[in-house]
Amino acid sequence: MSLSVPPAIPASSEKSTCLLWIVAIGFFMQALDSTVVNTTLPAIANTLNESPLRMQSVIISYVLTTAMLIPASGWLADHFGTRRTFLIAIILFTSGSVGCALSSTLQQLVIARIIQGAGGALLVPVGRLSLLRAIPRNDFLQAMSFVTIPGLIGPLIGPTLGGWLVEVASWHWVFLINLPIGVAGYFFASKHMPDFRSITYLPFDYMGYILLSFSMIAISLSLDGLSDLAMQHATVLILLFLGLVSLTAYWLRAIRFLNPLFPLALFKVHSFCIGFFGNLFARIGSGSMPFLIPLFLQVGLGYSPVKAGVLMIPVAVAGIVSKKISNPLIKKMGYRNVLVINTLCVGIMIASFSLAAPAHYMSLFVLQLIMFGAVNSLQFTAMNTVTLKDLKDDLVSSGNSLLSMIMMLSMSFGVATAGGLLRTFREVFSNLGSIQTLKAFQYTFICIGLITIASTWIFGQLDNECKPPLFKGFFRRRSQMLTK
């Protein structure tokens, strides 16, 4: 692939500074919107005359659209140019945000979230690609550190900001705040974003993309259909079957196609294969929690939107602090040991929220949130790095895109699964009156925790490249038993 690109921009130049801020705005918009909506779902449900336990489609529509468009983001940037693609992303994201604010039905809101998700899917990867091609390699790490800071701030302030806006104004402003940010981003990007594009490029695997996208949509809708009693069981089963058939067809086609969307050579790398499936299943639990916890605090425990948002801050802060110790811990214990033990901890912490009740001590609940945030952040760091660490240069780009897609897809599966479990347990405990909803949440936390714990077996298949003293005796005895 040959590229028509301007020369790399010196890191100290004015253009480089503008580019950094433009990409940082994109990171911030995407990160903020993925968390700010979570605390507003009960208020939105009340306005739209819907049950709060049916609002998972608002999250799924955004996340699933993002997952679908990530594989095409690089090709779109090469074909239309990074500047035009980034500007289109801002237009889609901003117009989708306005559409969300103007929605008067759940169906309208879901359609607007799809448009918003299409923009969000392009903002981060195209911005990262622009930096990669514009910034000298020796300054790239520093540049990425700068633009990812807003990505950490977004989840930190998002839930609280969403709850505050609901109480002082209305939930519509959760989406309208994107309008001035989008206008400013479009203005500066049109003037300062470099326009990289490809002169010659590999043909895009349209059929593979269609098969893979359809499988993601069908499987997600089938899971989401479990939480919607209006969708008949036959429809759910048909969607699930069609999704699996489409996924199988993509796999069989990729075996013989010269340039598949994602080369199957990726799955010949053992650590990538383990990381891929580990991310898919372990993130079902982690991905459902940003949806479940704010909803549980408001609907299950009766907290205000602001209080629910403030209680999400310890999760974000603990996650940021945990990242500082993740690398030394992994180097000391090894990926296998860290992931096996930590996945168990994540599952146990998720299940522990089933113990929460209106009479729960606030300090104990905050401690639960801090511990969950810490182990969850460590889980993400370990899973992401083990997935990509052994890929050769010719597979890094496609491997990174596939990982990004599976992260978003797993979040969609997680929210859909959590929504289905909530509706199911609510029907099971329909005779319990006022504690019906609380019981539904408690049993949902237990099931999500067990799903996460079950994924421990996947990480147990990793090569044990590090055996710290704590485990030396165990592995020595196990080795002796196997050789007898």
Short mmCIF file of C-alpha atoms in Angstrom, two decimals:
data_model
loop_
_atom_site.label_atom_id
_atom_site.label_comp_id
_atom_site.label_asym_id
_atom_site.label_seq_id
_atom_site.Cartn_x
_atom_site.Cartn_y
_atom_site.Cartn_z
CA MET A 1 0.00 0.00 0.00
CA SER A 2 1.51 3.34 -1.01
CA LEU A 3 0.39 6.51 0.68
CA SER A 4 0.28 10.11 -0.45
CA VAL A 5 1.18 11.84 2.78
CA PRO A 6 2.63 15.18 3.78
CA PRO A 7 5.92 15.08 5.67
CA ALA A 8 5.81 14.27 9.36
CA ILE A 9 4.94 17.29 11.46
CA PRO A 10 7.61 18.32 13.97
CA ALA A 11 6.34 17.71 17.47
CA SER A 12 7.04 21.30 18.52
CA SER A 13 5.23 22.99 15.63
CA GLU A 14 1.96 24.89 15.92
CA LYS A 15 0.25 22.45 13.52
CA SER A 16 1.29 19.53 15.69
CA THR A 17 -0.16 21.20 18.79
CA CYS A 18 -3.45 21.88 16.99
CA LEU A 19 -3.60 18.28 15.76
CA LEU A 20 -3.06 16.97 19.28
CA TRP A 21 -5.93 19.06 20.62
CA ILE A 22 -8.23 18.07 17.74
CA VAL A 23 -7.62 14.35 18.33
CA ALA A 24 -7.94 14.88 22.11
CA ILE A 25 -11.39 16.44 21.54
CA GLY A 26 -12.39 13.34 19.58
CA PHE A 27 -11.17 11.04 22.36
CA PHE A 28 -13.02 13.13 24.95
CA MET A 29 -16.32 13.20 23.04
CA GLN A 30 -16.30 9.44 22.52
CA ALA A 31 -15.25 8.62 26.11
CA LEU A 32 -17.68 11.07 27.69
CA ASP A 33 -20.68 9.88 25.69
CA SER A 34 -20.01 6.23 26.49
CA THR A 35 -20.49 6.95 30.23
CA VAL A 36 -22.59 10.10 30.61
CA VAL A 37 -25.77 8.37 29.39
CA ASN A 38 -25.68 5.56 31.96
CA THR A 39 -26.95 7.62 34.91
CA THR A 40 -29.72 9.23 32.83
CA LEU A 41 -31.51 6.05 31.69
CA PRO A 42 -34.22 6.09 34.42
CA ALA A 43 -35.02 9.75 33.66
CA ILE A 44 -35.15 9.06 29.92
CA ALA A 45 -37.38 6.04 30.52
CA ASN A 46 -39.76 8.15 32.59
CA THR A 47 -40.07 10.79 29.84
CA LEU A 48 -40.57 8.20 27.10
CA ASN A 49 -43.05 6.17 29.21
CA GLU A 50 -40.81 3.11 29.16
CA SER A 51 -39.59 0.76 31.89
CA PRO A 52 -36.03 1.58 33.05
CA LEU A 53 -35.24 -2.13 32.69
CA ARG A 54 -35.93 -1.94 28.93
CA MET A 55 -33.47 0.87 28.23
CA GLN A 56 -30.47 -1.33 27.40
CA SER A 57 -31.19 -0.82 23.68
CA VAL A 58 -30.01 2.80 24.09
CA ILE A 59 -26.56 1.48 25.04
CA ILE A 60 -26.50 -1.51 22.68
CA SER A 61 -27.39 0.52 19.57
CA TYR A 62 -24.43 2.86 20.14
CA VAL A 63 -21.89 0.19 21.08
CA LEU A 64 -22.91 -2.24 18.33
CA THR A 65 -22.72 0.44 15.63
CA THR A 66 -19.26 1.36 16.86
CA ALA A 67 -18.15 -2.28 16.73
CA MET A 68 -19.49 -2.65 13.18
CA LEU A 69 -17.69 0.38 11.75
CA ILE A 70 -14.30 -0.08 13.41
CA PRO A 71 -13.13 -2.65 10.78
CA ALA A 72 -13.94 -0.19 7.99
CA SER A 73 -12.39 2.89 9.64
CA GLY A 74 -8.88 2.40 8.21
CA TRP A 75 -10.17 1.75 4.69
CA LEU A 76 -12.45 4.79 4.82
CA ALA A 77 -9.58 7.01 5.97
CA ASP A 78 -7.32 5.71 3.18
CA HIS A 79 -10.06 6.09 0.55
CA PHE A 80 -11.54 9.48 1.51
CA GLY A 81 -8.63 10.98 3.43
CA THR A 82 -8.17 11.41 7.16
CA ARG A 83 -9.44 15.01 7.23
CA ARG A 84 -12.68 14.33 5.36
CA THR A 85 -13.35 11.13 7.32
CA PHE A 86 -12.72 12.88 10.64
CA LEU A 87 -15.02 15.77 9.67
CA ILE A 88 -17.75 13.34 8.61
CA ALA A 89 -17.31 11.57 11.97
CA ILE A 90 -17.83 14.85 13.85
CA ILE A 91 -20.93 15.67 11.76
CA LEU A 92 -22.45 12.24 12.38
CA PHE A 93 -21.66 12.31 16.10
CA THR A 94 -22.97 15.84 16.62
CA SER A 95 -26.11 15.42 14.50
CA GLY A 96 -26.81 12.11 16.22
CA SER A 97 -26.50 13.86 19.59
CA VAL A 98 -29.03 16.50 18.55
CA GLY A 99 -31.32 13.75 17.28
CA CYS A 100 -31.11 12.02 20.67
CA ALA A 101 -32.13 15.23 22.45
CA LEU A 102 -35.12 15.68 20.12
CA SER A 103 -36.34 12.08 20.41
CA SER A 104 -39.84 11.55 21.77
CA THR A 105 -39.93 7.73 21.56
CA LEU A 106 -37.52 4.93 22.37
CA GLN A 107 -37.36 3.93 18.70
CA GLN A 108 -36.35 7.47 17.66
CA LEU A 109 -33.71 7.55 20.38
CA VAL A 110 -32.23 4.23 19.23
CA ILE A 111 -32.02 5.46 15.61
CA ALA A 112 -30.28 8.67 16.75
CA ARG A 113 -27.86 6.63 18.87
CA ILE A 114 -26.99 4.56 15.79
CA ILE A 115 -26.07 7.76 13.92
CA GLN A 116 -24.10 8.95 16.93
CA GLY A 117 -22.32 5.60 17.18
CA ALA A 118 -21.32 5.78 13.51
CA GLY A 119 -19.50 9.03 14.25
CA GLY A 120 -17.99 7.75 17.47
CA ALA A 121 -16.65 4.66 15.70
CA LEU A 122 -14.51 6.84 13.41
CA LEU A 123 -13.37 9.58 15.79
CA VAL A 124 -10.81 7.61 17.79
CA PRO A 125 -9.22 5.28 15.15
CA VAL A 126 -8.98 7.99 12.47
CA GLY A 127 -7.54 10.44 14.99
CA ARG A 128 -5.00 7.85 16.13
CA LEU A 129 -4.11 7.12 12.49
CA SER A 130 -3.53 10.83 11.81
CA LEU A 131 -1.15 11.05 14.74
CA LEU A 132 0.69 7.92 13.64
CA ARG A 133 1.35 9.42 10.19
CA ALA A 134 1.96 13.02 11.26
CA ILE A 135 4.04 12.78 14.42
CA PRO A 136 7.67 11.55 14.30
CA ARG A 137 7.97 8.10 15.85
CA ASN A 138 10.23 9.27 18.66
CA ASP A 139 7.47 11.69 19.78
CA PHE A 140 4.51 9.36 19.18
CA LEU A 141 4.34 7.88 22.69
CA GLN A 142 4.31 11.35 24.23
CA ALA A 143 1.61 12.45 21.77
CA MET A 144 -0.59 9.43 22.53
CA SER A 145 -0.19 10.01 26.26
CA PHE A 146 -1.46 13.56 25.77
CA VAL A 147 -4.55 12.69 23.72
CA THR A 148 -5.59 9.73 25.88
CA ILE A 149 -5.82 11.86 29.04
CA PRO A 150 -9.26 13.19 27.98
CA GLY A 151 -10.24 9.55 27.42
CA LEU A 152 -9.57 8.96 31.12
CA ILE A 153 -11.30 12.17 32.22
CA GLY A 154 -14.49 11.30 30.30
CA PRO A 155 -15.40 8.21 32.39
CA LEU A 156 -14.35 10.10 35.53
CA ILE A 157 -16.79 12.99 35.14
CA GLY A 158 -19.36 11.41 32.78
CA PRO A 159 -21.71 9.67 35.27
CA THR A 160 -21.69 12.62 37.70
CA LEU A 161 -22.21 15.15 34.90
CA GLY A 162 -25.10 13.10 33.54
CA GLY A 163 -26.78 12.88 36.95
CA TRP A 164 -26.26 16.60 37.62
CA LEU A 165 -27.74 17.64 34.27
CA VAL A 166 -30.81 15.46 34.89
CA GLU A 167 -31.47 17.18 38.21
CA VAL A 168 -30.71 20.82 37.32
CA ALA A 169 -32.07 20.77 33.76
CA SER A 170 -33.21 17.65 31.88
CA TRP A 171 -31.69 14.54 30.28
CA HIS A 172 -31.79 16.27 26.88
CA TRP A 173 -28.76 18.35 27.86
CA VAL A 174 -26.68 15.19 28.23
CA PHE A 175 -26.72 15.05 24.44
CA LEU A 176 -26.87 18.78 23.69
CA ILE A 177 -23.53 19.43 25.42
CA ASN A 178 -21.92 17.67 22.46
CA LEU A 179 -23.12 20.41 20.10
CA PRO A 180 -20.63 23.20 21.02
CA ILE A 181 -17.81 20.67 21.37
CA GLY A 182 -18.62 19.24 17.93
CA VAL A 183 -18.81 22.67 16.29
CA ALA A 184 -15.44 23.68 17.77
CA GLY A 185 -13.90 20.35 16.75
CA TYR A 186 -15.19 20.67 13.17
CA PHE A 187 -13.87 24.25 12.84
CA PHE A 188 -10.35 23.40 14.00
CA ALA A 189 -10.20 20.06 12.17
CA SER A 190 -11.16 21.67 8.85
CA LYS A 191 -8.23 24.08 9.23
CA HIS A 192 -5.54 22.04 10.95
CA MET A 193 -6.19 18.31 10.38
CA PRO A 194 -3.68 16.89 7.84
CA ASP A 195 -5.24 15.01 4.94
CA PHE A 196 -3.57 11.61 4.52
CA ARG A 197 -4.93 9.30 1.88
CA SER A 198 -3.92 6.27 -0.13
CA ILE A 199 -2.99 6.34 -3.83
CA THR A 200 -3.20 2.57 -4.17
CA TYR A 201 -4.79 0.36 -1.54
CA LEU A 202 -5.77 -3.24 -1.02
CA PRO A 203 -9.34 -4.09 -2.07
CA PHE A 204 -11.80 -3.99 0.77
CA ASP A 205 -13.43 -7.30 1.67
CA TYR A 206 -17.03 -6.17 1.21
CA MET A 207 -18.60 -9.61 1.44
CA GLY A 208 -16.56 -10.52 4.51
CA TYR A 209 -17.55 -7.22 6.11
CA ILE A 210 -21.26 -7.83 5.38
CA LEU A 211 -21.14 -11.37 6.78
CA LEU A 212 -19.30 -10.32 9.93
CA SER A 213 -21.48 -7.25 10.51
CA PHE A 214 -24.69 -9.22 10.03
CA SER A 215 -23.53 -11.87 12.48
CA MET A 216 -22.80 -9.20 15.13
CA ILE A 217 -26.20 -7.56 14.63
CA ALA A 218 -28.16 -10.83 14.64
CA ILE A 219 -26.47 -12.26 17.75
CA SER A 220 -26.78 -8.97 19.67
CA LEU A 221 -30.45 -8.60 18.73
CA SER A 222 -31.16 -12.18 19.75
CA LEU A 223 -29.62 -11.55 23.18
CA ASP A 224 -31.45 -8.25 23.50
CA GLY A 225 -34.66 -10.00 22.44
CA LEU A 226 -34.49 -12.14 25.56
CA SER A 227 -35.25 -9.02 27.60
CA ASP A 228 -38.14 -7.93 25.42
CA LEU A 229 -41.25 -10.03 26.01
CA ALA A 230 -42.73 -8.61 22.80
CA MET A 231 -40.16 -10.55 20.78
CA GLN A 232 -41.27 -14.15 20.39
CA HIS A 233 -38.92 -16.97 21.32
CA ALA A 234 -38.96 -18.23 17.73
CA THR A 235 -37.67 -14.87 16.48
CA VAL A 236 -34.88 -14.91 19.04
CA LEU A 237 -33.80 -18.41 18.03
CA ILE A 238 -33.93 -17.57 14.31
CA LEU A 239 -31.79 -14.46 14.82
CA LEU A 240 -29.27 -16.41 16.89
CA PHE A 241 -29.13 -19.18 14.27
CA LEU A 242 -28.69 -16.72 11.38
CA GLY A 243 -25.97 -14.89 13.28
CA LEU A 244 -24.00 -18.09 13.89
CA VAL A 245 -24.44 -19.19 10.26
CA SER A 246 -23.20 -15.81 9.02
CA LEU A 247 -20.19 -15.99 11.35
CA THR A 248 -19.38 -19.51 10.12
CA ALA A 249 -19.72 -18.37 6.50
CA TYR A 250 -17.27 -15.53 7.14
CA TRP A 251 -14.79 -17.93 8.71
CA LEU A 252 -14.97 -20.42 5.83
CA ARG A 253 -14.65 -17.61 3.28
CA ALA A 254 -11.65 -16.09 5.05
CA ILE A 255 -9.80 -19.41 4.76
CA ARG A 256 -9.67 -19.20 0.96
CA PHE A 257 -9.93 -15.43 0.34
CA LEU A 258 -6.66 -13.70 -0.56
CA ASN A 259 -7.19 -10.53 1.50
CA PRO A 260 -9.86 -11.22 4.13
CA LEU A 261 -11.12 -8.51 6.46
CA PHE A 262 -9.14 -10.11 9.28
CA PRO A 263 -6.49 -12.68 8.31
CA LEU A 264 -6.86 -16.05 9.99
CA ALA A 265 -3.10 -16.05 10.54
CA LEU A 266 -3.90 -14.01 13.65
CA PHE A 267 -5.36 -17.11 15.28
CA LYS A 268 -2.17 -19.08 14.70
CA VAL A 269 -0.61 -16.87 17.39
CA HIS A 270 -1.43 -18.61 20.66
CA SER A 271 -1.47 -15.54 22.90
CA PHE A 272 -3.67 -13.62 20.45
CA CYS A 273 -6.13 -16.50 20.24
CA ILE A 274 -6.39 -16.73 24.04
CA GLY A 275 -6.62 -12.95 24.40
CA PHE A 276 -9.31 -12.71 21.71
CA PHE A 277 -11.66 -15.24 23.29
CA GLY A 278 -10.78 -14.06 26.78
CA ASN A 279 -11.74 -10.49 25.86
CA LEU A 280 -14.96 -11.71 24.25
CA PHE A 281 -16.24 -13.59 27.29
CA ALA A 282 -14.58 -11.84 30.25
CA ARG A 283 -15.75 -8.43 29.02
CA ILE A 284 -19.37 -9.56 29.07
CA GLY A 285 -19.29 -9.06 32.82
CA SER A 286 -17.13 -5.93 32.83
CA GLY A 287 -19.06 -4.40 29.93
CA SER A 288 -22.41 -4.81 31.66
CA MET A 289 -21.40 -3.04 34.88
CA PRO A 290 -21.42 0.60 33.62
CA PHE A 291 -25.03 -0.11 32.62
CA LEU A 292 -26.02 -2.14 35.68
CA ILE A 293 -24.52 -0.16 38.57
CA PRO A 294 -26.07 3.31 37.90
CA LEU A 295 -29.40 1.63 37.10
CA PHE A 296 -29.20 -0.44 40.30
CA LEU A 297 -28.38 2.59 42.43
CA GLN A 298 -31.39 4.55 41.15
CA VAL A 299 -34.03 1.89 40.47
CA GLY A 300 -32.95 -0.73 43.01
CA LEU A 301 -31.73 1.43 45.91
CA GLY A 302 -33.63 4.67 45.20
CA TYR A 303 -30.60 6.98 44.95
CA SER A 304 -30.79 10.30 43.10
CA PRO A 305 -29.09 10.62 39.68
CA VAL A 306 -26.36 12.88 41.13
CA LYS A 307 -25.63 10.51 44.02
CA ALA A 308 -25.49 7.57 41.61
CA GLY A 309 -23.09 9.51 39.39
CA VAL A 310 -20.83 10.52 42.28
CA LEU A 311 -20.61 6.91 43.43
CA MET A 312 -19.14 5.96 40.05
CA ILE A 313 -16.13 8.24 40.64
CA PRO A 314 -14.34 5.73 42.94
CA VAL A 315 -14.52 3.14 40.14
CA ALA A 316 -12.77 5.48 37.68
CA VAL A 317 -10.18 6.74 40.18
CA ALA A 318 -9.30 3.21 41.31
CA GLY A 319 -8.95 2.21 37.65
CA ILE A 320 -6.48 5.02 36.96
CA VAL A 321 -4.41 4.19 40.05
CA SER A 322 -4.46 0.48 39.21
CA LYS A 323 -2.84 1.11 35.83
CA LYS A 324 0.30 2.34 37.58
CA ILE A 325 0.89 -1.03 39.25
CA SER A 326 -0.29 -3.26 36.41
CA ASN A 327 2.96 -3.45 34.44
CA PRO A 328 5.23 -4.28 37.45
CA LEU A 329 2.69 -6.85 38.65
CA ILE A 330 2.47 -8.56 35.25
CA LYS A 331 6.26 -8.64 34.92
CA LYS A 332 6.57 -10.24 38.35
CA MET A 333 3.74 -12.78 38.14
CA GLY A 334 3.30 -13.36 34.41
CA TYR A 335 0.22 -12.93 32.26
CA ARG A 336 -1.28 -16.32 33.04
CA ASN A 337 -1.12 -15.98 36.81
CA VAL A 338 -2.38 -12.39 36.77
CA LEU A 339 -5.28 -13.11 34.42
CA VAL A 340 -6.40 -16.32 36.12
CA ILE A 341 -6.38 -14.80 39.62
CA ASN A 342 -7.68 -11.39 38.57
CA THR A 343 -10.55 -12.79 36.46
CA LEU A 344 -11.71 -14.70 39.52
CA CYS A 345 -11.49 -11.48 41.53
CA VAL A 346 -13.50 -9.53 38.94
CA GLY A 347 -16.22 -12.19 38.93
CA ILE A 348 -16.35 -12.31 42.72
CA MET A 349 -16.55 -8.52 42.96
CA ILE A 350 -19.40 -8.41 40.43
CA ALA A 351 -21.29 -11.09 42.35
CA SER A 352 -20.64 -9.24 45.63
CA PHE A 353 -22.96 -6.42 44.56
CA SER A 354 -25.81 -8.88 45.12
CA LEU A 355 -25.27 -8.28 48.85
CA ALA A 356 -26.15 -4.59 48.51
CA ALA A 357 -29.48 -3.46 49.96
CA PRO A 358 -31.10 -0.14 51.00
CA ALA A 359 -29.72 -0.65 54.54
CA HIS A 360 -26.22 -1.29 53.16
CA TYR A 361 -23.40 0.71 54.81
CA MET A 362 -22.30 3.40 52.36
CA SER A 363 -18.62 3.00 53.29
CA LEU A 364 -18.79 -0.73 52.52
CA PHE A 365 -20.45 -0.06 49.18
CA VAL A 366 -17.77 2.51 48.24
CA LEU A 367 -15.10 -0.06 49.16
CA GLN A 368 -16.78 -2.55 46.81
CA LEU A 369 -16.73 0.01 44.00
CA ILE A 370 -13.04 0.82 44.61
CA MET A 371 -12.02 -2.84 44.61
CA PHE A 372 -14.06 -3.53 41.47
CA GLY A 373 -12.54 -0.52 39.68
CA ALA A 374 -9.01 -1.63 40.55
CA VAL A 375 -9.31 -5.28 39.46
CA ASN A 376 -11.36 -4.35 36.40
CA SER A 377 -8.71 -1.89 35.18
CA LEU A 378 -5.96 -4.45 35.74
CA GLN A 379 -8.04 -6.96 33.78
CA PHE A 380 -8.32 -4.65 30.77
CA THR A 381 -4.60 -3.85 30.77
CA ALA A 382 -3.52 -7.49 31.01
CA MET A 383 -6.05 -8.76 28.42
CA ASN A 384 -5.21 -6.08 25.86
CA THR A 385 -1.46 -6.44 26.10
CA VAL A 386 -1.42 -10.25 26.07
CA THR A 387 -3.58 -10.19 22.94
CA LEU A 388 -1.18 -8.04 20.90
CA LYS A 389 2.23 -8.68 22.43
CA ASP A 390 3.34 -11.55 20.15
CA LEU A 391 1.96 -10.29 16.82
CA LYS A 392 4.44 -9.65 14.01
CA ASP A 393 4.54 -6.27 12.30
CA ASP A 394 2.39 -7.38 9.35
CA LEU A 395 -0.40 -8.49 11.71
CA VAL A 396 -0.33 -5.68 14.28
CA SER A 397 -2.73 -3.36 12.44
CA SER A 398 -5.40 -5.99 11.72
CA GLY A 399 -4.97 -7.51 15.18
CA ASN A 400 -5.48 -4.13 16.84
CA SER A 401 -8.61 -3.46 14.76
CA LEU A 402 -10.05 -6.88 15.58
CA LEU A 403 -9.33 -6.36 19.28
CA SER A 404 -11.05 -2.96 19.22
CA MET A 405 -14.07 -4.49 17.50
CA ILE A 406 -14.36 -7.42 19.90
CA MET A 407 -14.09 -5.08 22.90
CA MET A 408 -17.12 -3.09 21.74
CA LEU A 409 -19.00 -6.21 20.65
CA SER A 410 -18.48 -7.87 24.03
CA MET A 411 -19.81 -4.74 25.75
CA SER A 412 -22.92 -5.00 23.57
CA PHE A 413 -23.31 -8.66 24.53
CA GLY A 414 -22.82 -7.78 28.19
CA VAL A 415 -25.50 -5.08 28.26
CA ALA A 416 -27.90 -7.31 26.29
CA THR A 417 -27.27 -10.24 28.66
CA ALA A 418 -27.73 -8.07 31.74
CA GLY A 419 -30.97 -6.63 30.35
CA GLY A 420 -32.28 -10.11 29.57
CA LEU A 421 -31.44 -11.40 33.03
CA LEU A 422 -33.09 -8.40 34.70
CA ARG A 423 -36.36 -8.90 32.87
CA THR A 424 -36.28 -12.65 33.46
CA PHE A 425 -35.70 -12.40 37.22
CA ARG A 426 -38.26 -9.61 37.51
CA GLU A 427 -40.85 -12.02 36.14
CA VAL A 428 -39.61 -14.82 38.41
CA PHE A 429 -39.99 -12.62 41.51
CA SER A 430 -43.23 -10.95 40.39
CA ASN A 431 -45.00 -12.15 43.55
CA LEU A 432 -42.57 -10.40 45.91
CA GLY A 433 -44.11 -6.94 45.55
CA SER A 434 -41.85 -4.02 46.45
CA ILE A 435 -38.62 -6.06 46.60
CA GLN A 436 -39.20 -7.59 43.17
CA THR A 437 -36.82 -5.23 41.39
CA LEU A 438 -34.14 -5.44 44.09
CA LYS A 439 -34.17 -9.25 43.91
CA ALA A 440 -33.92 -9.11 40.11
CA PHE A 441 -30.77 -6.97 40.33
CA GLN A 442 -29.20 -9.16 43.02
CA TYR A 443 -29.61 -12.39 41.05
CA THR A 444 -28.45 -10.65 37.85
CA PHE A 445 -25.20 -9.65 39.59
CA ILE A 446 -24.69 -13.26 40.67
CA CYS A 447 -25.21 -14.61 37.15
CA ILE A 448 -22.96 -11.99 35.53
CA GLY A 449 -20.29 -12.77 38.14
CA LEU A 450 -20.49 -16.50 37.36
CA ILE A 451 -20.16 -15.81 33.62
CA THR A 452 -17.00 -13.84 34.33
CA ILE A 453 -15.57 -16.53 36.61
CA ALA A 454 -16.20 -19.17 33.92
CA SER A 455 -13.94 -17.27 31.50
CA THR A 456 -11.02 -17.97 33.87
CA TRP A 457 -10.58 -21.33 32.10
CA ILE A 458 -9.68 -19.52 28.88
CA PHE A 459 -6.77 -17.65 30.46
CA GLY A 460 -5.63 -20.86 32.11
CA GLN A 461 -4.57 -22.03 28.62
CA LEU A 462 -1.85 -19.37 28.39
CA ASP A 463 1.77 -20.45 28.57
CA ASN A 464 3.04 -19.91 32.09
CA GLU A 465 6.05 -17.74 31.27
CA CYS A 466 6.56 -16.68 34.88
CA LYS A 467 6.34 -18.75 38.07
CA PRO A 468 6.72 -16.58 41.17
CA PRO A 469 7.73 -18.19 44.49
CA LEU A 470 4.12 -18.37 45.66
CA PHE A 471 3.30 -20.79 42.84
CA LYS A 472 6.60 -22.61 42.40
CA GLY A 473 5.67 -25.47 44.69
CA PHE A 474 2.27 -25.94 43.05
CA PHE A 475 3.66 -26.06 39.52
CA ARG A 476 6.54 -28.34 40.56
CA ARG A 477 4.11 -30.85 42.15
CA ARG A 478 1.81 -30.63 39.12
CA SER A 479 4.72 -31.28 36.76
CA GLN A 480 5.83 -34.30 38.78
CA MET A 481 2.30 -35.72 38.74
CA LEU A 482 2.04 -35.34 34.96
CA THR A 483 5.35 -37.10 34.36
CA LYS A 484 4.46 -40.12 36.51
#
